[in-house]
Amino acid sequence: MKYEAEINKRKTFAIISHPDAGKTTLTEKFLLFGGAIQTAGAVKSNKIKKHATSDFMEIERQRGISVATSVMTFEYKDKLINLLDTPGHKDFAEDTYRTLTAVDSVILVVDSVNGVEEQTRKLMEVCRMRDTPVIVFINKMDRDGKLPFDLLEEIEKELSIQLHPMTWPINNGKNFKGVYNLFDKNLLLFTANTKANDEDTVHIDNLNDPVLDQKVGDKDAAQLREDVELIDGVHGQLITEDYLAGKTAPVFFGSAINNFGVKELLDTFIRIAPVPLCRETSAREVCPGEDKLSGFVFKIHANLDPKHRDRIAFMRICSGKFERNTYYHHVRLDKDVRFSNPYSFLAREKDIINEAYPGDVVGLFDTGNFKIGDTLTEGEDFFFTGIPSFSPEIFKEVINKDPMKTKQLEKGLLQLTDEGVAQLFTQHGGNRKIIGCVGDLQFEVIQYRLLHEYGASVQFNSLAFYKACWITSDDKKKLEDFIRFKTANVVVDKDGHLVYLAQSQWFLNTEIANNPDIQFHFSSEIHK
Ligand code: G4P
């Protein structure tokens, strides 16, 4: 295998969670361990807070930060770790789902007080679709939360994944005393704001060691013995293959803010998390060790400076070696492109890189050549499959308030929707433009950016549609008839694919029942 050492060094992953579970805090602690930052507080939260509505300056500021923190690369114990950030706000869930296609594994943070929450469920669904290996970190053990066995049961049931505890907590909240490491057979005693050295670790060869009673008290020691016996009986040893297949998730308990339990998590992560693996494409399976470069764009970000229209396309490298100033084949446009200033994301310095390997993400300056899902190769024609384009749920018609700026508006709409923040539909056989988003906040962002980046002023009119379904049929005549009868509901997406907009679930069910020769697709993959 070519570049074997480079590939085996790399771990590319994302931390996912419901907002406020502790993703940003955990990210920061990881970066501290990796030496990528020196002080806590250096990573600004890249989330638009739950309550953000119209604070555009805030959105702008956050966008700026989120370019910088979109990918954080750091080294830890001879491994090169690429941590891909995912926005927390649910209106940006699509962006998160696509980022998950670019990682090889995830760490899921669950708040011990709140347990499984809405976003936890949705994000895990995406992971399960791809069998992404998952490690669970149960955070905020310093707070009075749910009981550990209850939490495990809830997570297993709600997220349909088998759990395997790697550490086990001794109480929680005010009485939280620490965790017992079931793998290393250590007792890690809780102190707030741990500096992450080993002085609080007590090695105990077996749980009957009286040191345990001395350290945590008779009652808690007895409880721990009982718990561990129960866990051992049910779980045994972690089977790494089951973790790698996405069937079993190892679980750690800790407190990110106190840097407690984080090192255990990171040490296990670098030991068991997968290195870059082979990936499916429209033509064949592509493996990281192949000679020739391939990669795909999973995120596009507008440049911070609104005066410059250029953007940064984030490309995940899947095979071969990426080199600066080398021509690569842009499959969709069927043209060769090269990059003189590819951007790397080593957290210490944002820098131009000369080469990158499978698992890495490079930032490519783009003047409008890229769309989400685009593939670069060294000549072969294929697309990476499985990059989802989710069915929007809120639809609004775009009303141009300044006809002098029609050209700018069209350009702006095309470019912004290339970034994947929203989907653009055009009335079938007409000119009406409709934007579909997953969340309301997106419309505010689009309106603001159209004005500030393109000088185009728009207003949105709400439309009473409920879901977009891509429609296909082998029977051309049936499809034409359907379009004729449903003119008001049929639009085309940017690639010219037909889309049916349903007013309600009832209408949708009726159309599905009445049109057995037409297929309705809900979450179209960008490349099938
Ligand atoms: P997120 O990125 O998942 O949205 O969560 P974030 O890390 O921002 O954490 C959300 C809140 O939870 C923060 O408090 C953070 O300090 C707190 N937190 C994180 N880990 C722990 C933990 O182990 N124990 C406890 N008790 N709290 C924790 P905040 O008040 O919302 O923000 P801030 O003012 O502290 O920044």
Coordinates of C-alpha atoms and ligand atoms in Angstrom, one line a residue:
M1 CA 0.0 0.0 0.0
K2 CA 1.4 3.4 -0.9
Y3 CA 1.7 6.1 1.7
E4 CA 1.0 3.4 4.3
A5 CA 2.7 5.2 7.2
E6 CA 0.9 8.4 6.5
I7 CA -2.5 6.8 6.2
N8 CA -2.1 4.7 9.4
K9 CA -1.3 7.8 11.3
R10 CA -4.6 9.5 10.5
K11 CA -7.8 9.6 12.4
T12 CA -10.6 11.8 10.9
F13 CA -13.6 12.2 13.1
A14 CA -16.3 14.5 14.3
I15 CA -17.8 15.2 17.8
I16 CA -21.6 15.3 17.7
S17 CA -24.1 16.3 20.3
H18 CA -27.3 18.0 21.0
P19 CA -26.5 21.7 21.6
D20 CA -25.2 22.4 25.1
A21 CA -24.2 18.8 25.9
G22 CA -20.5 19.9 25.9
K23 CA -19.1 19.4 22.3
T24 CA -17.2 22.7 22.3
T25 CA -15.8 22.1 25.8
L26 CA -14.7 18.6 24.8
T27 CA -13.1 19.9 21.6
E28 CA -11.1 22.4 23.5
K29 CA -9.8 19.8 25.9
F30 CA -8.7 17.6 23.0
L31 CA -6.9 20.5 21.4
L32 CA -5.2 21.2 24.8
F33 CA -4.0 17.6 24.9
G34 CA -2.8 17.9 21.3
G35 CA -0.8 21.0 22.2
A36 CA -2.7 22.8 19.5
I37 CA -3.9 25.5 21.9
Q38 CA -2.3 26.5 25.2
T39 CA -5.2 27.9 27.2
A40 CA -8.8 27.0 27.7
G41 CA -11.2 29.5 26.1
A42 CA -9.2 29.7 22.9
V43 CA -11.8 27.9 20.8
K44 CA -14.8 30.0 20.5
S45 CA -18.0 28.2 20.2
N46 CA -18.9 27.7 16.6
K47 CA -22.5 27.4 17.4
I48 CA -25.2 29.8 16.7
K49 CA -27.0 29.6 20.0
K50 CA -30.4 28.0 20.2
H51 CA -32.1 31.4 20.8
A52 CA -30.3 33.3 18.0
T53 CA -32.8 34.7 15.6
S54 CA -32.0 38.0 14.0
D55 CA -28.6 38.9 15.2
F56 CA -26.9 39.0 11.8
M57 CA -23.7 40.4 13.1
E58 CA -23.5 37.4 15.3
I59 CA -24.1 35.1 12.4
E60 CA -21.4 36.9 10.4
R61 CA -19.0 36.6 13.3
Q62 CA -19.8 33.0 13.8
R63 CA -19.3 32.3 10.1
G64 CA -15.9 33.8 10.4
I65 CA -15.0 31.6 13.3
S66 CA -16.5 28.6 11.8
V67 CA -14.1 28.7 8.8
A68 CA -11.2 28.6 11.2
T69 CA -12.7 25.9 13.4
S70 CA -14.3 23.9 10.6
V71 CA -11.4 21.5 10.6
M72 CA -8.9 21.2 13.4
T73 CA -5.8 19.2 12.9
F74 CA -3.6 18.3 15.8
E75 CA -1.1 15.6 16.8
Y76 CA -1.4 13.4 19.7
K77 CA 0.9 10.4 20.6
D78 CA 2.3 10.1 17.0
K79 CA -1.2 10.2 15.5
L80 CA -2.5 13.0 13.2
I81 CA -6.0 13.8 14.2
N82 CA -8.4 15.7 11.9
L83 CA -11.4 16.9 14.0
L84 CA -14.2 18.1 11.8
D85 CA -16.6 20.6 13.4
T86 CA -20.3 20.3 13.0
P87 CA -22.7 23.2 13.6
G88 CA -24.9 22.7 16.7
H89 CA -28.0 24.6 15.6
K90 CA -30.7 22.4 14.2
D91 CA -31.3 24.8 11.3
F92 CA -27.8 23.8 10.0
A93 CA -28.4 20.1 10.4
E94 CA -27.8 19.5 6.7
D95 CA -24.3 20.8 7.0
T96 CA -23.7 18.5 9.8
Y97 CA -25.1 15.5 8.0
R98 CA -22.8 16.1 5.1
T99 CA -19.8 16.6 7.3
L100 CA -20.5 13.2 8.7
T101 CA -19.9 11.7 5.2
A102 CA -16.3 13.0 5.4
V103 CA -15.3 11.4 8.7
D104 CA -14.3 7.8 9.6
S105 CA -15.8 7.8 13.1
V106 CA -17.6 10.0 15.6
I107 CA -17.6 10.7 19.3
L108 CA -21.1 11.3 20.6
V109 CA -21.5 13.6 23.7
V110 CA -24.5 12.9 25.8
D111 CA -25.5 15.2 28.7
S112 CA -25.9 13.0 31.8
V113 CA -28.7 15.3 33.0
N114 CA -30.7 15.4 29.8
G115 CA -29.9 12.0 28.3
V116 CA -30.9 11.4 24.7
E117 CA -32.2 14.6 23.1
E118 CA -33.7 15.5 19.7
Q119 CA -30.4 16.2 17.9
T120 CA -28.7 13.2 19.4
R121 CA -31.3 11.0 17.9
K122 CA -31.2 12.6 14.4
L123 CA -27.4 12.6 14.3
M124 CA -27.2 9.0 15.3
E125 CA -29.6 8.1 12.6
V126 CA -27.2 9.4 10.0
C127 CA -24.3 7.5 11.7
R128 CA -26.3 4.3 11.6
M129 CA -27.1 4.8 8.0
R130 CA -23.4 4.6 7.2
D131 CA -22.4 2.2 10.0
T132 CA -20.0 4.9 11.3
P133 CA -18.1 3.7 14.4
V134 CA -19.3 5.6 17.5
I135 CA -17.7 6.2 20.9
V136 CA -20.1 7.7 23.5
F137 CA -18.9 10.3 26.1
I138 CA -21.4 10.8 28.9
N139 CA -20.7 14.3 30.1
K140 CA -21.4 16.5 33.1
M141 CA -21.1 13.7 35.7
D142 CA -20.4 16.5 38.2
R143 CA -24.1 17.4 38.0
D144 CA -27.0 15.5 39.5
G145 CA -28.0 13.5 36.5
K146 CA -29.6 10.2 35.6
L147 CA -28.3 7.0 37.0
P148 CA -25.7 5.3 34.8
F149 CA -27.6 2.1 34.2
D150 CA -30.7 4.1 33.3
L151 CA -28.7 6.2 30.9
L152 CA -27.2 3.2 29.2
E153 CA -30.6 1.7 28.8
E154 CA -32.0 4.9 27.4
I155 CA -29.2 5.4 24.9
E156 CA -29.3 1.7 23.8
K157 CA -33.0 1.8 23.3
E158 CA -33.4 5.3 21.7
L159 CA -30.3 5.1 19.5
S160 CA -30.5 1.4 18.6
I161 CA -26.9 0.7 19.4
Q162 CA -25.3 -1.7 21.8
L163 CA -23.2 0.0 24.5
H164 CA -20.0 -1.2 26.1
P165 CA -18.9 0.7 29.2
M166 CA -15.2 1.4 29.3
T167 CA -15.2 3.4 32.6
W168 CA -17.8 3.3 35.3
P169 CA -18.8 6.3 37.5
I170 CA -18.9 6.4 41.3
N171 CA -21.9 8.5 42.0
N172 CA -22.6 11.8 40.3
G173 CA -23.3 15.4 41.2
K174 CA -21.9 16.6 44.5
N175 CA -21.0 13.0 45.4
F176 CA -19.2 12.3 42.2
K177 CA -16.0 10.6 43.2
G178 CA -14.5 9.5 40.0
V179 CA -14.5 6.6 37.5
Y180 CA -13.2 3.1 37.5
N181 CA -11.4 2.2 34.3
L182 CA -12.7 -1.3 33.4
F183 CA -10.1 -1.7 30.8
D184 CA -6.9 -0.6 32.6
K185 CA -8.3 -1.5 36.1
N186 CA -7.5 1.9 37.4
L187 CA -9.4 4.2 39.7
L188 CA -9.5 7.8 38.6
L189 CA -10.4 10.1 41.4
F190 CA -12.4 13.2 40.5
T191 CA -11.0 16.6 41.2
A192 CA -12.4 19.7 39.5
N193 CA -10.2 21.1 36.8
T194 CA -7.9 18.2 36.4
K195 CA -4.6 19.2 34.8
A196 CA -4.6 15.8 33.1
N197 CA -1.6 14.3 34.6
D198 CA -1.6 10.9 36.2
E199 CA -1.4 11.8 39.9
D200 CA -5.0 11.2 40.6
T201 CA -4.9 7.7 39.1
V202 CA -4.9 4.9 41.6
H203 CA -4.0 1.5 40.3
I204 CA -5.9 -1.4 41.9
D205 CA -5.3 -4.9 40.7
N206 CA -8.6 -6.2 41.8
L207 CA -11.7 -4.6 43.1
N208 CA -11.3 -6.3 46.5
D209 CA -8.3 -4.2 47.2
P210 CA -8.9 -2.3 50.5
V211 CA -7.4 0.8 48.9
L212 CA -10.7 1.2 47.1
D213 CA -12.6 1.4 50.4
Q214 CA -10.0 3.9 51.7
K215 CA -10.4 6.1 48.7
V216 CA -14.1 6.2 48.1
G217 CA -15.6 4.9 51.3
D218 CA -17.1 1.5 52.2
K219 CA -20.6 2.1 50.8
D220 CA -19.4 3.4 47.4
A221 CA -16.8 0.7 47.1
A222 CA -19.4 -1.9 47.7
Q223 CA -21.7 -0.3 45.1
L224 CA -18.9 -0.2 42.6
R225 CA -18.1 -3.9 43.1
E226 CA -21.7 -4.7 42.6
D227 CA -22.0 -2.6 39.5
V228 CA -18.8 -3.9 37.9
E229 CA -19.9 -7.5 38.5
L230 CA -23.1 -6.7 36.7
I231 CA -21.4 -5.0 33.8
D232 CA -18.8 -7.7 33.4
G233 CA -21.5 -10.3 33.3
V234 CA -23.4 -8.5 30.6
H235 CA -20.6 -7.0 28.5
G236 CA -17.3 -8.9 28.8
Q237 CA -14.5 -7.6 26.7
L238 CA -15.0 -4.9 24.0
I239 CA -14.9 -6.5 20.6
T240 CA -13.1 -4.0 18.4
E241 CA -14.5 -5.4 15.2
D242 CA -18.1 -4.7 16.5
Y243 CA -17.1 -1.2 17.3
L244 CA -15.6 -0.7 13.8
A245 CA -18.7 -2.2 12.2
G246 CA -20.8 0.4 14.0
K247 CA -22.6 -2.3 16.1
T248 CA -21.2 -1.6 19.6
A249 CA -20.2 1.8 21.0
P250 CA -17.7 2.0 23.9
V251 CA -18.9 4.4 26.6
F252 CA -16.9 6.8 28.8
F253 CA -18.2 8.8 31.7
G254 CA -16.6 12.2 32.6
S255 CA -16.8 15.9 32.9
A256 CA -15.4 17.9 30.0
I257 CA -15.4 21.2 31.8
N258 CA -13.3 19.6 34.6
N259 CA -11.1 17.8 32.0
F260 CA -12.1 14.6 33.8
G261 CA -12.2 11.4 31.9
V262 CA -11.2 13.1 28.7
K263 CA -7.7 11.6 28.5
E264 CA -9.1 8.1 28.9
L265 CA -11.4 8.9 26.0
L266 CA -8.7 10.3 23.8
D267 CA -6.3 7.4 24.5
T268 CA -8.9 4.8 23.6
F269 CA -10.0 6.8 20.6
I270 CA -6.5 6.8 19.1
R271 CA -6.1 3.1 19.9
I272 CA -9.3 1.8 18.3
A273 CA -10.7 4.5 16.0
P274 CA -10.5 3.6 12.3
V275 CA -7.8 5.0 10.0
P276 CA -9.1 6.1 6.5
L277 CA -10.9 3.3 4.8
C278 CA -12.1 2.4 1.3
R279 CA -15.1 4.2 0.0
E280 CA -17.9 3.5 -2.5
T281 CA -18.1 5.5 -5.7
S282 CA -20.4 5.4 -8.7
A283 CA -17.8 3.2 -10.5
R284 CA -16.0 1.1 -8.0
E285 CA -14.6 1.0 -4.5
V286 CA -11.7 3.4 -4.0
C287 CA -9.1 2.7 -1.3
P288 CA -6.8 5.1 0.4
G289 CA -3.6 3.3 -0.6
E290 CA -4.2 3.8 -4.3
D291 CA -1.6 5.7 -6.2
K292 CA -3.9 8.3 -7.7
L293 CA -5.6 11.1 -5.9
S294 CA -9.3 11.2 -5.3
G295 CA -11.5 13.3 -3.0
F296 CA -14.8 15.0 -2.7
V297 CA -16.2 18.4 -1.6
F298 CA -18.4 18.1 1.5
K299 CA -18.7 21.8 2.5
I300 CA -18.4 25.1 0.8
H301 CA -17.8 28.3 2.8
A302 CA -18.1 31.8 1.6
N303 CA -15.0 33.9 2.1
L304 CA -15.0 36.0 5.2
D305 CA -14.4 39.2 3.3
P306 CA -17.7 40.0 1.6
K307 CA -15.9 42.1 -1.0
H308 CA -14.3 39.0 -2.4
R309 CA -16.7 36.6 -3.9
D310 CA -14.3 33.6 -3.6
R311 CA -15.1 30.7 -1.4
I312 CA -13.4 27.9 0.3
A313 CA -14.4 24.4 -0.7
F314 CA -13.5 21.7 1.8
M315 CA -12.3 18.5 0.2
R316 CA -11.8 15.2 2.0
I317 CA -9.0 13.2 0.4
C318 CA -9.9 9.6 -0.1
S319 CA -7.0 8.1 -2.0
G320 CA -3.5 9.0 -3.2
K321 CA -1.6 12.1 -2.4
F322 CA -2.7 15.7 -3.0
E323 CA -0.1 18.1 -4.2
R324 CA -0.1 21.8 -4.6
N325 CA 0.1 23.2 -8.2
T326 CA -0.8 19.8 -9.7
Y327 CA -3.7 19.5 -12.2
Y328 CA -6.6 17.3 -11.1
H329 CA -9.7 16.3 -12.9
H330 CA -13.0 18.0 -11.9
V331 CA -15.3 15.2 -12.8
R332 CA -18.6 17.1 -13.0
L333 CA -17.2 19.9 -15.1
D334 CA -15.0 17.6 -17.1
K335 CA -12.0 20.0 -16.8
D336 CA -8.7 20.0 -15.2
V337 CA -8.0 22.4 -12.3
R338 CA -5.1 23.1 -10.0
F339 CA -4.6 24.9 -6.8
S340 CA -1.7 27.2 -6.0
N341 CA -2.8 28.0 -2.4
P342 CA -4.4 25.0 -0.8
Y343 CA -5.2 25.6 2.8
S344 CA -4.3 23.4 5.7
F345 CA -6.0 23.3 9.1
L346 CA -3.2 22.6 11.5
A347 CA -4.6 24.5 14.5
R348 CA -1.3 26.2 15.3
E349 CA -1.0 27.9 12.0
K350 CA -3.3 28.3 9.1
D351 CA -1.0 27.6 6.3
I352 CA -0.6 26.8 2.7
I353 CA 0.2 23.1 2.4
N354 CA 2.2 21.3 -0.2
E355 CA 0.8 17.9 0.2
A356 CA -2.0 16.0 1.9
Y357 CA -3.0 12.4 2.4
P358 CA -6.2 10.3 2.7
G359 CA -8.2 11.3 5.7
D360 CA -7.0 14.9 5.4
V361 CA -9.2 17.9 4.5
V362 CA -7.8 20.6 2.3
G363 CA -9.4 24.0 1.8
L364 CA -9.5 25.0 -1.9
F365 CA -10.0 28.5 -2.9
D366 CA -12.9 28.5 -5.3
T367 CA -14.3 31.1 -7.6
G368 CA -17.5 29.2 -8.3
N369 CA -16.3 25.9 -9.8
F370 CA -17.4 23.7 -6.9
K371 CA -20.7 22.3 -5.7
I372 CA -21.2 20.0 -2.7
G373 CA -20.5 16.4 -3.7
D374 CA -18.0 17.3 -6.5
T375 CA -15.2 14.8 -7.0
L376 CA -11.6 15.4 -8.0
T377 CA -9.6 12.6 -9.5
E378 CA -6.5 12.1 -11.7
G379 CA -8.6 11.5 -14.8
E380 CA -11.0 8.7 -13.9
D381 CA -14.7 9.4 -14.0
F382 CA -16.6 8.6 -10.8
F383 CA -18.5 10.2 -8.0
F384 CA -18.4 9.3 -4.3
T385 CA -21.8 8.1 -3.4
G386 CA -23.8 8.6 -0.2
I387 CA -23.6 12.4 0.2
P388 CA -27.1 13.2 1.2
S389 CA -29.2 16.1 0.1
F390 CA -32.1 16.2 2.6
S391 CA -35.6 17.0 1.8
P392 CA -36.4 20.6 2.9
E393 CA -39.4 21.3 5.1
I394 CA -39.9 25.0 4.8
F395 CA -40.6 26.7 1.4
K396 CA -40.6 30.3 0.4
E397 CA -40.9 32.1 -2.9
V398 CA -38.2 34.6 -3.7
I399 CA -39.6 38.1 -4.5
N400 CA -37.0 40.4 -6.1
K401 CA -37.4 43.8 -4.6
D402 CA -34.9 45.5 -7.0
P403 CA -35.4 44.5 -10.6
M404 CA -32.1 46.4 -11.5
K405 CA -30.3 43.7 -9.6
T406 CA -31.8 40.6 -11.2
K407 CA -28.5 39.3 -12.5
Q408 CA -26.8 39.7 -9.1
L409 CA -29.8 38.0 -7.4
E410 CA -29.6 35.0 -9.8
K411 CA -25.9 34.6 -9.3
G412 CA -26.3 35.0 -5.5
L413 CA -29.0 32.4 -5.3
L414 CA -27.0 29.9 -7.4
Q415 CA -23.8 30.4 -5.4
L416 CA -25.4 30.4 -1.9
T417 CA -27.4 27.3 -2.7
D418 CA -24.1 25.6 -4.0
E419 CA -22.9 26.0 -0.5
G420 CA -25.7 23.7 0.6
V421 CA -27.4 26.1 3.0
A422 CA -30.6 25.7 1.1
Q423 CA -32.1 24.2 -2.1
L424 CA -33.2 26.2 -5.0
F425 CA -36.2 25.2 -7.1
T426 CA -37.6 26.7 -10.2
Q427 CA -41.2 26.4 -11.2
H428 CA -41.6 23.8 -13.9
G429 CA -41.9 25.6 -17.2
G430 CA -41.8 28.9 -15.5
N431 CA -39.5 31.4 -13.7
R432 CA -40.7 31.5 -10.1
K433 CA -37.9 30.8 -7.7
I434 CA -38.6 28.8 -4.6
I435 CA -36.1 28.2 -1.8
G436 CA -36.4 25.2 0.5
C437 CA -34.7 25.0 3.8
V438 CA -34.6 22.7 6.8
G439 CA -34.9 25.6 9.3
D440 CA -36.2 29.2 9.4
L441 CA -32.9 30.7 10.3
Q442 CA -31.5 29.9 6.9
F443 CA -33.9 32.3 5.2
E444 CA -32.6 35.1 7.4
V445 CA -29.0 34.2 6.6
I446 CA -29.8 34.1 2.8
Q447 CA -31.6 37.4 2.8
Y448 CA -28.8 39.0 4.7
R449 CA -26.1 37.5 2.5
L450 CA -27.8 38.3 -0.8
L451 CA -28.0 42.0 0.3
H452 CA -24.5 42.2 1.7
E453 CA -22.5 40.0 -0.7
Y454 CA -24.5 40.5 -3.9
G455 CA -26.4 43.8 -3.4
A456 CA -29.7 42.0 -4.1
S457 CA -32.7 42.8 -2.0
V458 CA -35.3 40.2 -1.6
Q459 CA -38.4 39.3 0.4
F460 CA -39.8 35.9 1.0
N461 CA -43.4 34.7 0.6
S462 CA -44.2 31.7 2.6
L463 CA -45.6 28.8 0.6
A464 CA -47.9 26.1 2.1
F465 CA -45.7 23.2 1.1
Y466 CA -44.6 20.6 3.5
K467 CA -42.2 18.3 1.8
A468 CA -40.1 18.1 -1.4
C469 CA -39.9 14.7 -3.1
W470 CA -37.8 13.9 -6.2
I471 CA -39.9 12.0 -8.7
T472 CA -38.8 9.5 -11.3
S473 CA -40.5 6.9 -13.4
D474 CA -39.7 4.4 -16.1
D475 CA -42.9 5.3 -17.7
K476 CA -42.4 8.7 -19.5
K477 CA -46.0 9.1 -20.3
K478 CA -47.2 8.6 -16.7
L479 CA -44.6 11.1 -15.5
E480 CA -45.8 13.7 -18.1
D481 CA -49.4 13.2 -17.1
F482 CA -48.5 13.7 -13.5
I483 CA -46.7 16.9 -14.2
R484 CA -49.6 18.2 -16.3
F485 CA -52.2 17.5 -13.5
K486 CA -50.0 18.8 -10.8
T487 CA -48.5 21.9 -12.5
A488 CA -48.7 24.0 -9.4
N489 CA -46.8 21.5 -7.4
V490 CA -44.0 20.5 -9.7
V491 CA -40.7 22.3 -9.8
V492 CA -37.2 21.4 -11.0
D493 CA -34.0 21.5 -8.8
K494 CA -30.7 23.0 -9.9
D495 CA -29.7 19.9 -11.8
G496 CA -33.0 19.8 -13.7
H497 CA -34.4 16.9 -11.7
L498 CA -38.2 16.9 -11.2
V499 CA -39.5 17.6 -7.7
Y500 CA -43.0 17.3 -6.4
L501 CA -43.9 19.7 -3.5
A502 CA -46.6 18.2 -1.3
Q503 CA -49.0 20.4 0.7
S504 CA -49.4 17.8 3.5
Q505 CA -48.7 14.2 4.4
W506 CA -52.2 13.4 3.4
F507 CA -51.7 14.7 -0.2
L508 CA -48.4 13.0 -0.4
N509 CA -49.9 9.6 0.7
T510 CA -52.7 10.1 -1.8
E511 CA -50.3 10.8 -4.7
I512 CA -48.1 7.9 -3.8
A513 CA -51.2 5.6 -3.7
N514 CA -52.6 6.9 -6.9
N515 CA -49.4 6.8 -8.9
P516 CA -47.8 3.4 -8.4
D517 CA -45.6 3.9 -11.5
I518 CA -43.9 7.0 -10.1
Q519 CA -41.2 6.8 -7.5
F520 CA -41.1 9.4 -4.7
H521 CA -37.6 9.9 -3.2
F522 CA -37.3 11.8 0.1
S523 CA -33.6 12.2 0.7
S524 CA -32.0 12.3 -2.6
E525 CA -28.4 11.5 -2.7
I526 CA -26.5 14.2 -4.6
H527 CA -24.9 11.5 -6.7
K528 CA -26.7 8.2 -7.0
Ligands
G4P1 P1 -22.0 22.5 23.0 O1 -20.8 22.9 22.2 O2 -22.4 21.1 22.9 O3 -23.2 23.3 22.7 O4 -21.8 22.8 24.5 P2 -20.7 23.6 25.3 O5 -19.3 22.9 25.3 O6 -20.7 25.0 24.9 O7 -21.2 23.4 26.8 C1 -22.5 23.9 27.1 C2 -22.5 24.3 28.6 O8 -22.2 23.2 29.4 C3 -21.5 25.4 28.9 O9 -22.0 26.2 29.9 C4 -20.3 24.5 29.5 O10 -19.5 25.3 30.3 C5 -21.1 23.5 30.2 N1 -20.4 22.2 30.4 C6 -19.6 21.5 29.6 N2 -19.1 20.4 30.1 C7 -19.5 20.4 31.4 C8 -19.4 19.5 32.5 O11 -18.7 18.5 32.5 N3 -20.0 19.9 33.7 C9 -20.8 21.0 33.8 N4 -21.4 21.2 35.0 N5 -21.0 21.8 32.8 C10 -20.4 21.6 31.6 P3 -22.6 27.6 29.5 O12 -23.0 28.2 30.8 O13 -23.8 27.4 28.5 O14 -21.6 28.3 28.7 P4 -20.3 29.1 29.2 O15 -20.8 30.3 29.7 O16 -19.7 28.2 30.3 O17 -19.4 29.1 28.0

